[in-house]
């Protein structure tokens, strides 16, 4: 048993000195890494999102340390950025599609219908020669009563026959102080006989 036992040799003084030097060297490197020199830490030494808001002291990031035109409007709170001047008006766009029809409105109040009176005037027109192209003409006028206004007029003949050459030459209003008070009409007869020409005027209050 005594022959198998090996003796552990003590390290030499040179080995001890070498180990101490190694420890000092390693300790110095660790100290240097934990206290970097100015401008020694850059983009390559930092991981993404390593510098957070909690790690930055208040007032440390000033305008001089922010690169010009590097911030976006979304980086500011609403209302912090001043509004720019309004731009010029754009071109008018095409009209949109027609909207749906709206609901029917309420019925209006019933109106008042004035009384209408048809007033007439007649004239007899005689023609000696039938259909020679020479119409015998006469005029007749009808006026509404005081306080009435004329709204329309028409004419007719006593002989209701399409074979007779009877015609209404014209009808025009009678105007007094910018108010239509009646109408005047002229009839033409080329039938070779006498016929009555009548003017009908509608008057209302």
Short mmCIF file of C-alpha atoms in Angstrom, two decimals:
data_model
loop_
_atom_site.label_atom_id
_atom_site.label_comp_id
_atom_site.label_asym_id
_atom_site.label_seq_id
_atom_site.Cartn_x
_atom_site.Cartn_y
_atom_site.Cartn_z
CA UNK A 1 0.00 0.00 0.00
CA UNK A 2 2.80 2.39 0.88
CA UNK A 3 4.35 1.82 -2.52
CA UNK A 4 1.16 2.92 -4.37
CA UNK A 5 0.80 6.23 -2.63
CA UNK A 6 1.95 9.21 -4.70
CA UNK A 7 3.18 12.38 -3.21
CA UNK A 8 1.52 15.69 -4.28
CA UNK A 9 4.11 18.18 -5.18
CA UNK A 10 3.80 21.73 -3.95
CA UNK A 11 3.68 24.44 -6.63
CA UNK A 12 6.86 26.24 -7.22
CA UNK A 13 7.18 29.94 -6.38
CA UNK A 14 7.24 30.75 -10.10
CA UNK A 15 3.88 29.03 -10.62
CA UNK A 16 2.35 30.99 -7.77
CA UNK A 17 3.56 34.29 -9.21
CA UNK A 18 2.20 33.37 -12.67
CA UNK A 19 -1.25 32.56 -11.25
CA UNK A 20 -1.39 35.85 -9.36
CA UNK A 21 -0.47 37.76 -12.49
CA UNK A 22 -3.22 36.01 -14.40
CA UNK A 23 -5.81 36.93 -11.77
CA UNK A 24 -4.73 40.56 -11.78
CA UNK A 25 -4.91 40.66 -15.55
CA UNK A 26 -8.42 39.17 -15.62
CA UNK A 27 -9.66 41.51 -12.89
CA UNK A 28 -8.35 44.57 -14.73
CA UNK A 29 -10.15 43.57 -17.94
CA UNK A 30 -13.44 43.21 -16.10
CA UNK A 31 -13.04 46.63 -14.57
CA UNK A 32 -12.36 48.20 -17.92
CA UNK A 33 -15.48 46.64 -19.49
CA UNK A 34 -17.72 47.86 -16.68
CA UNK A 35 -16.38 51.43 -16.99
CA UNK A 36 -16.03 52.14 -20.73
CA UNK A 37 -14.14 55.16 -21.92
CA UNK A 38 -16.04 58.00 -23.63
CA UNK A 39 -17.24 57.25 -27.20
CA UNK A 40 -16.24 53.57 -26.79
CA UNK A 41 -19.85 52.24 -26.82
CA UNK A 42 -21.72 52.63 -30.09
CA UNK A 43 -24.38 51.00 -32.25
CA UNK A 44 -22.42 47.75 -32.53
CA UNK A 45 -22.08 47.32 -28.75
CA UNK A 46 -25.77 47.90 -27.91
CA UNK A 47 -28.53 45.38 -28.38
CA UNK A 48 -31.92 46.42 -29.79
CA UNK A 49 -34.14 48.13 -27.19
CA UNK A 50 -31.31 48.02 -24.63
CA UNK A 51 -31.59 51.73 -23.80
CA UNK A 52 -35.08 52.23 -22.35
CA UNK A 53 -36.80 55.32 -20.98
CA UNK A 54 -36.25 54.12 -17.42
CA UNK A 55 -32.47 54.01 -17.99
CA UNK A 56 -32.28 57.62 -19.21
CA UNK A 57 -32.19 60.36 -16.59
CA UNK A 58 -34.60 63.28 -16.87
CA UNK A 59 -33.26 66.08 -19.06
CA UNK A 60 -30.42 64.03 -20.51
CA UNK A 61 -31.79 63.87 -24.08
CA UNK A 62 -31.75 67.46 -25.37
CA UNK A 63 -32.22 68.99 -28.81
CA UNK A 64 -28.46 68.92 -29.42
CA UNK A 65 -28.46 65.13 -28.98
CA UNK A 66 -31.35 64.48 -31.37
CA UNK A 67 -30.49 64.22 -35.04
CA UNK A 68 -32.29 66.83 -37.12
CA UNK A 69 -35.40 65.59 -38.93
CA UNK A 70 -35.15 62.18 -37.23
CA UNK A 71 -38.41 62.45 -35.24
CA UNK A 72 -41.90 61.89 -36.66
CA UNK A 73 -45.18 63.61 -35.86
CA UNK A 74 -46.34 60.41 -34.16
CA UNK A 75 -43.55 60.86 -31.59
CA UNK A 76 -45.30 63.95 -30.16
CA UNK A 77 -48.46 64.26 -28.12
CA UNK A 78 -51.57 65.66 -29.86
CA UNK A 79 -51.56 69.45 -29.92
CA UNK A 80 -47.79 69.85 -29.36
CA UNK A 81 -46.93 70.46 -32.99
CA UNK A 82 -48.20 73.76 -34.51
CA UNK A 83 -50.60 73.54 -37.40
CA UNK A 84 -49.39 74.61 -40.80
CA UNK A 85 -51.08 77.13 -43.03
CA UNK A 86 -54.12 75.83 -44.94
CA UNK A 87 -53.23 74.57 -48.38
CA UNK A 88 -54.94 75.67 -51.58
CA UNK A 89 -58.39 74.30 -52.32
CA UNK A 90 -58.37 71.12 -54.35
CA UNK A 91 -60.22 70.53 -57.56
CA UNK A 92 -63.94 69.85 -57.38
CA UNK A 93 -64.58 66.14 -57.38
CA UNK A 94 -67.15 64.39 -59.52
CA UNK A 95 -70.74 64.44 -58.23
CA UNK A 96 -71.67 61.51 -56.08
CA UNK A 97 -74.55 59.16 -56.73
CA UNK A 98 -78.04 60.40 -56.00
CA UNK A 99 -79.22 59.63 -52.51
CA UNK A 100 -82.44 57.84 -51.67
CA UNK A 101 -85.67 59.79 -51.82
CA UNK A 102 -86.63 61.41 -48.55
CA UNK A 103 -89.82 60.77 -46.69
CA UNK A 104 -92.91 62.63 -47.82
CA UNK A 105 -93.52 65.84 -45.96
CA UNK A 106 -96.69 66.63 -44.06
CA UNK A 107 -99.72 67.70 -46.03
CA UNK A 108 -100.20 71.43 -46.30
CA UNK A 109 -103.27 73.29 -45.24
CA UNK A 110 -106.13 73.40 -47.68
CA UNK A 111 -106.15 76.49 -49.87
CA UNK A 112 -109.09 78.75 -50.47
CA UNK A 113 -110.58 78.59 -53.96
CA UNK A 114 -111.94 81.92 -55.10
CA UNK A 115 -115.21 82.02 -56.93
CA UNK A 116 -114.80 82.12 -60.73
CA UNK A 117 -117.38 83.73 -62.99
CA UNK A 118 -117.43 83.36 -66.77
CA UNK A 119 -118.46 86.61 -68.42
CA UNK A 120 -119.30 86.77 -72.14
CA UNK A 121 -119.65 89.21 -74.99
CA UNK A 122 -120.86 88.56 -78.55
CA UNK A 123 -120.90 90.21 -81.96
CA UNK A 124 -122.66 89.21 -85.20
CA UNK A 125 -120.52 89.05 -88.32
CA UNK A 126 -122.16 88.78 -91.77
CA UNK A 127 -120.39 87.67 -94.96
CA UNK A 128 -122.11 88.07 -98.36
CA UNK A 129 -119.80 85.81 -100.41
CA UNK A 130 -118.90 82.28 -99.35
CA UNK A 131 -115.23 81.29 -99.21
CA UNK A 132 -113.87 83.92 -101.56
CA UNK A 133 -110.85 84.42 -99.30
CA UNK A 134 -112.12 87.70 -97.99
CA UNK A 135 -112.95 87.33 -94.28
CA UNK A 136 -115.28 89.82 -92.72
CA UNK A 137 -113.91 90.61 -89.23
CA UNK A 138 -115.23 92.30 -86.10
CA UNK A 139 -113.96 92.52 -82.53
CA UNK A 140 -115.63 92.13 -79.15
CA UNK A 141 -114.29 92.90 -75.66
CA UNK A 142 -115.30 91.60 -72.23
CA UNK A 143 -114.23 93.14 -68.92
CA UNK A 144 -114.55 91.65 -65.45
CA UNK A 145 -116.58 93.41 -62.76
CA UNK A 146 -114.98 95.76 -60.25
CA UNK A 147 -112.76 93.86 -57.80
CA UNK A 148 -112.33 90.91 -60.19
CA UNK A 149 -109.30 89.79 -62.21
CA UNK A 150 -109.34 88.06 -65.58
CA UNK A 151 -107.39 84.77 -65.69
CA UNK A 152 -108.22 83.27 -69.11
CA UNK A 153 -110.30 83.67 -72.25
CA UNK A 154 -111.58 81.62 -75.17
CA UNK A 155 -113.97 82.13 -78.09
CA UNK A 156 -116.62 80.31 -80.12
CA UNK A 157 -119.19 80.62 -82.92
CA UNK A 158 -122.92 80.12 -82.96
CA UNK A 159 -122.67 77.88 -86.04
CA UNK A 160 -120.81 74.76 -84.93
CA UNK A 161 -119.98 73.41 -88.37
CA UNK A 162 -116.51 72.46 -89.57
CA UNK A 163 -117.51 73.18 -93.19
CA UNK A 164 -117.96 76.88 -92.44
CA UNK A 165 -115.02 79.26 -92.85
CA UNK A 166 -115.13 80.77 -89.35
CA UNK A 167 -111.95 81.71 -87.48
CA UNK A 168 -110.66 83.47 -84.37
CA UNK A 169 -108.16 86.03 -85.61
CA UNK A 170 -106.71 86.75 -82.16
CA UNK A 171 -107.25 87.28 -78.42
CA UNK A 172 -105.31 89.69 -76.20
CA UNK A 173 -105.69 90.88 -72.60
CA UNK A 174 -106.93 94.25 -71.41
CA UNK A 175 -104.49 95.59 -68.77
CA UNK A 176 -105.22 98.42 -66.35
CA UNK A 177 -102.53 99.37 -63.79
CA UNK A 178 -100.66 96.12 -64.44
CA UNK A 179 -103.79 94.06 -63.75
CA UNK A 180 -105.56 91.98 -66.40
CA UNK A 181 -109.16 93.19 -66.23
CA UNK A 182 -110.54 91.53 -69.35
CA UNK A 183 -109.85 90.40 -72.94
CA UNK A 184 -110.59 91.54 -76.47
CA UNK A 185 -110.96 89.13 -79.41
CA UNK A 186 -111.50 89.42 -83.17
CA UNK A 187 -113.44 86.90 -85.27
CA UNK A 188 -113.39 86.35 -89.05
CA UNK A 189 -116.27 85.10 -91.21
CA UNK A 190 -115.98 83.79 -94.82
CA UNK A 191 -118.96 81.44 -94.67
CA UNK A 192 -121.38 83.40 -96.93
CA UNK A 193 -123.86 83.86 -94.05
CA UNK A 194 -124.19 85.66 -90.73
CA UNK A 195 -122.76 84.05 -87.59
CA UNK A 196 -122.37 85.14 -83.97
CA UNK A 197 -118.84 85.36 -82.53
CA UNK A 198 -118.69 85.05 -78.71
CA UNK A 199 -115.83 85.78 -76.28
CA UNK A 200 -115.72 83.95 -72.92
CA UNK A 201 -113.64 85.46 -70.07
CA UNK A 202 -113.00 83.78 -66.69
CA UNK A 203 -113.00 86.27 -63.82
CA UNK A 204 -112.20 85.61 -60.17
CA UNK A 205 -112.14 87.50 -56.87
#
